Tab-separated table of C-alpha atoms in Angstrom:
chain	number	residue	atom	x	y	z
I	12	UNK	CA	0.996	-22.009	-1.043
I	13	UNK	CA	3.550	-20.257	1.202
I	14	UNK	CA	5.362	-18.612	-1.700
I	15	UNK	CA	2.025	-17.451	-3.042
I	16	UNK	CA	1.137	-15.730	0.200
I	17	UNK	CA	4.296	-13.723	0.651
I	18	UNK	CA	3.758	-10.407	-1.074
I	19	UNK	CA	0.947	-11.432	-3.375
I	20	UNK	CA	-2.234	-9.407	-3.511
I	21	UNK	CA	-3.872	-12.200	-5.526
I	22	UNK	CA	-3.601	-14.512	-2.552
I	23	UNK	CA	-5.202	-11.884	-0.339
I	24	UNK	CA	-8.018	-11.543	-2.861
I	25	UNK	CA	-8.504	-15.325	-2.839
I	26	UNK	CA	-9.018	-15.243	0.923
I	27	UNK	CA	-11.008	-12.007	1.215
I	28	UNK	CA	-13.942	-13.723	2.842
I	29	UNK	CA	-11.575	-15.091	5.481
I	30	UNK	CA	-9.391	-12.072	6.215
I	31	UNK	CA	-8.377	-13.103	9.725
I	32	UNK	CA	-7.374	-16.537	8.416
I	33	UNK	CA	-5.365	-14.919	5.618
I	34	UNK	CA	-3.549	-12.653	8.081
I	35	UNK	CA	-2.643	-15.557	10.347
I	36	UNK	CA	-1.476	-17.712	7.431
I	37	UNK	CA	0.677	-14.917	5.983
I	38	UNK	CA	2.253	-14.324	9.373
I	39	UNK	CA	2.927	-18.040	9.914
I	40	UNK	CA	4.517	-18.600	6.525
I	41	UNK	CA	6.459	-15.382	6.099
I	42	UNK	CA	8.374	-14.945	9.323
I	43	UNK	CA	6.880	-11.479	9.879
I	44	UNK	CA	7.702	-10.186	13.336
I	45	UNK	CA	5.192	-11.447	15.919
I	46	UNK	CA	4.615	-7.982	17.436
I	47	UNK	CA	3.526	-6.541	14.085
I	48	UNK	CA	1.233	-9.498	13.476
I	49	UNK	CA	-0.466	-9.191	16.859
I	50	UNK	CA	-0.776	-5.411	16.605
I	51	UNK	CA	-2.393	-5.628	13.180
I	52	UNK	CA	-4.756	-8.403	14.198
I	53	UNK	CA	-5.898	-6.407	17.237
I	54	UNK	CA	-6.284	-2.881	15.917
I	55	UNK	CA	-6.454	-2.472	12.140
I	56	UNK	CA	-10.174	-3.236	11.888
I	57	UNK	CA	-10.319	-4.341	8.249
I	58	UNK	CA	-8.954	-7.872	7.678
I	59	UNK	CA	-8.030	-7.144	4.032
I	60	UNK	CA	-5.970	-4.137	5.122
I	61	UNK	CA	-4.290	-6.235	7.808
I	62	UNK	CA	-3.513	-9.072	5.397
I	63	UNK	CA	-2.146	-6.643	2.786
I	64	UNK	CA	0.114	-4.947	5.345
I	65	UNK	CA	1.412	-8.294	6.603
I	66	UNK	CA	2.142	-9.455	3.053
I	67	UNK	CA	3.984	-6.224	2.270
I	68	UNK	CA	5.882	-6.448	5.569
I	69	UNK	CA	7.107	-9.897	4.503
I	70	UNK	CA	8.243	-8.557	1.110
I	71	UNK	CA	9.967	-5.608	2.798
I	72	UNK	CA	11.739	-7.923	5.231
I	73	UNK	CA	12.999	-10.117	2.386
I	74	UNK	CA	14.412	-7.002	0.694
I	75	UNK	CA	16.070	-5.714	3.881
I	76	UNK	CA	13.644	-2.802	4.223
I	77	UNK	CA	11.785	-1.904	7.400
I	78	UNK	CA	8.024	-1.478	6.908
I	79	UNK	CA	6.722	0.856	9.612
I	80	UNK	CA	2.973	0.801	10.203
I	81	UNK	CA	1.811	3.779	12.261
I	82	UNK	CA	0.175	3.095	15.615
I	83	UNK	CA	-2.947	4.990	14.550
I	84	UNK	CA	-3.566	2.811	11.469
I	85	UNK	CA	-7.189	1.664	11.517
I	86	UNK	CA	-9.942	1.321	8.924
I	87	UNK	CA	-13.552	0.238	9.194
I	88	UNK	CA	-14.712	-2.466	6.805
I	89	UNK	CA	-16.980	-0.106	4.852
I	90	UNK	CA	-14.404	2.593	4.112
I	91	UNK	CA	-13.243	1.305	0.697
I	92	UNK	CA	-13.925	-1.627	-1.620
I	93	UNK	CA	-11.379	-4.423	-0.991
I	94	UNK	CA	-10.190	-4.555	-4.621
I	95	UNK	CA	-9.670	-0.786	-4.657
I	96	UNK	CA	-7.821	-0.875	-1.331
I	97	UNK	CA	-5.458	-3.567	-2.602
I	98	UNK	CA	-4.835	-1.699	-5.870
I	99	UNK	CA	-4.310	1.653	-4.189
I	100	UNK	CA	-2.236	0.746	-1.151
I	101	UNK	CA	-0.450	-2.203	-2.790
I	102	UNK	CA	0.889	-0.047	-5.631
I	103	UNK	CA	1.936	2.774	-3.305
I	104	UNK	CA	3.833	0.373	-1.039
I	105	UNK	CA	5.449	-1.459	-3.974
I	106	UNK	CA	6.751	1.836	-5.402
I	107	UNK	CA	7.954	2.927	-1.970
I	108	UNK	CA	9.827	-0.357	-1.459
I	109	UNK	CA	11.550	0.088	-4.837
I	110	UNK	CA	12.553	3.643	-3.910
I	111	UNK	CA	13.749	2.717	-0.407
I	112	UNK	CA	15.859	-0.147	-1.773
I	113	UNK	CA	18.240	2.337	-3.375
I	114	UNK	CA	19.328	4.015	-0.132
I	115	UNK	CA	21.327	3.349	3.026
I	116	UNK	CA	18.496	4.022	5.474
I	117	UNK	CA	15.900	1.620	4.061
I	118	UNK	CA	12.359	2.123	5.377
I	119	UNK	CA	8.784	2.658	4.283
I	120	UNK	CA	6.184	4.187	6.576
I	121	UNK	CA	2.455	3.481	6.136
I	122	UNK	CA	-0.512	5.138	7.810
I	123	UNK	CA	-4.189	4.468	7.126
I	124	UNK	CA	-6.527	6.605	9.228
I	125	UNK	CA	-10.036	7.947	9.245
I	126	UNK	CA	-10.032	11.694	9.873
I	127	UNK	CA	-12.922	14.151	9.667
I	128	UNK	CA	-15.004	12.057	7.277
I	129	UNK	CA	-12.066	11.007	5.089
I	130	UNK	CA	-9.950	7.918	4.684
I	131	UNK	CA	-6.357	9.185	4.639
I	132	UNK	CA	-3.641	6.862	3.338
I	133	UNK	CA	-0.002	7.963	3.603
I	134	UNK	CA	2.991	6.070	2.274
I	135	UNK	CA	6.401	7.655	2.850
I	136	UNK	CA	9.764	6.179	1.859
I	137	UNK	CA	13.444	6.829	2.505
I	138	UNK	CA	14.283	6.903	-1.190
I	139	UNK	CA	15.491	9.821	-3.317
I	140	UNK	CA	12.043	11.407	-3.713
I	141	UNK	CA	10.351	12.543	-6.918
I	142	UNK	CA	12.077	15.108	-9.113
I	143	UNK	CA	9.900	18.223	-9.285
I	144	UNK	CA	10.103	18.160	-13.077
I	145	UNK	CA	8.407	14.724	-13.036
I	146	UNK	CA	5.735	15.420	-10.417
I	147	UNK	CA	2.878	15.844	-12.916
I	148	UNK	CA	4.020	12.951	-15.107
I	149	UNK	CA	4.295	10.198	-12.503
I	150	UNK	CA	0.523	9.589	-12.494
I	151	UNK	CA	0.311	9.200	-16.276
I	152	UNK	CA	-0.251	5.699	-17.613
I	153	UNK	CA	2.930	4.253	-19.095
I	154	UNK	CA	5.296	6.761	-17.455
I	155	UNK	CA	8.085	5.267	-15.339
I	156	UNK	CA	11.470	6.285	-14.027
I	157	UNK	CA	12.435	2.599	-13.743
I	158	UNK	CA	14.014	0.666	-16.547
I	159	UNK	CA	12.673	-2.829	-16.887
I	160	UNK	CA	14.548	-5.872	-18.153
I	161	UNK	CA	13.415	-7.111	-21.518
I	162	UNK	CA	9.922	-6.131	-22.527
I	163	UNK	CA	8.473	-5.707	-19.040
I	164	UNK	CA	5.844	-2.971	-19.150
I	165	UNK	CA	6.003	-0.335	-16.434
I	166	UNK	CA	4.278	2.867	-15.434
I	167	UNK	CA	0.816	1.658	-14.515
I	168	UNK	CA	0.843	1.519	-10.700
I	169	UNK	CA	0.560	5.219	-9.929
I	170	UNK	CA	-1.884	5.730	-12.804
I	171	UNK	CA	-4.095	3.054	-11.199
I	172	UNK	CA	-3.725	4.744	-7.812
I	173	UNK	CA	-4.968	8.038	-9.258
I	174	UNK	CA	-7.840	6.286	-11.099
I	175	UNK	CA	-9.000	4.476	-7.951
I	176	UNK	CA	-8.764	7.658	-5.875
I	177	UNK	CA	-10.702	9.645	-8.476
I	178	UNK	CA	-13.362	6.946	-8.913
I	179	UNK	CA	-13.925	7.026	-5.152
I	180	UNK	CA	-14.249	10.818	-5.040
I	181	UNK	CA	-10.734	11.502	-3.763
I	182	UNK	CA	-7.264	12.503	-4.858
I	183	UNK	CA	-3.598	11.651	-4.451
I	184	UNK	CA	-0.676	14.027	-3.981
I	185	UNK	CA	3.052	13.547	-3.570
I	186	UNK	CA	5.604	15.733	-1.799
I	187	UNK	CA	9.297	15.299	-1.124
I	188	UNK	CA	10.064	14.996	2.560
I	189	UNK	CA	13.328	13.111	2.915
I	190	UNK	CA	11.931	10.751	0.279
I	191	UNK	CA	8.583	10.620	-1.492
I	192	UNK	CA	5.458	10.986	0.637
I	193	UNK	CA	2.187	10.042	-1.078
I	194	UNK	CA	-1.127	10.998	0.507
I	195	UNK	CA	-4.494	9.730	-0.701
I	196	UNK	CA	-7.678	11.319	0.654
I	197	UNK	CA	-11.052	9.677	0.056
I	198	UNK	CA	-14.468	10.595	1.418
I	199	UNK	CA	-15.618	7.755	3.679
I	200	UNK	CA	-19.211	7.541	2.493
I	201	UNK	CA	-18.830	7.701	-1.307
I	202	UNK	CA	-19.872	4.590	-3.219
I	203	UNK	CA	-17.584	3.918	-6.159
I	204	UNK	CA	-19.162	4.266	-9.591
I	205	UNK	CA	-18.365	1.205	-11.666
């Protein structure tokens, strides 16, 4: 069970009804820093968001990357469907961890805030950024700058991020700022059309 919890969104999904329990179990089994665990438990608001951030912090730690969660990160339970949150934020963080792994200064910064009627998700990494010539292509299904071993299919994460954002009435943009900085903006009161 421990290996399942570290870095696995599926395990978070399995425990969605018991978010606080999932967060505590991830923290216990992954060696995530106690201060981060306590801070997330106290202030994040949404247990799925907290569990996802703890799981990603454990993955980052294993890869020698610092996951920085902003002090203003908070989300109410009703802001976004749990599955969509996991798809959106999980893919952004995974891509950021891959990018940060290639540099000397290895960090990923995450912020999830509610501002002026919008849920604003920012994921910024210390990697090389996105080449301007690729900016429009990175959200296309099947496009990837990574080469996979064997027949591993790539290029679906950012396409899913854009689809989830669009389905929820929002958008996603990327800029280079000492690495790639992705920002997703979603209206807080839109119900996703399924």
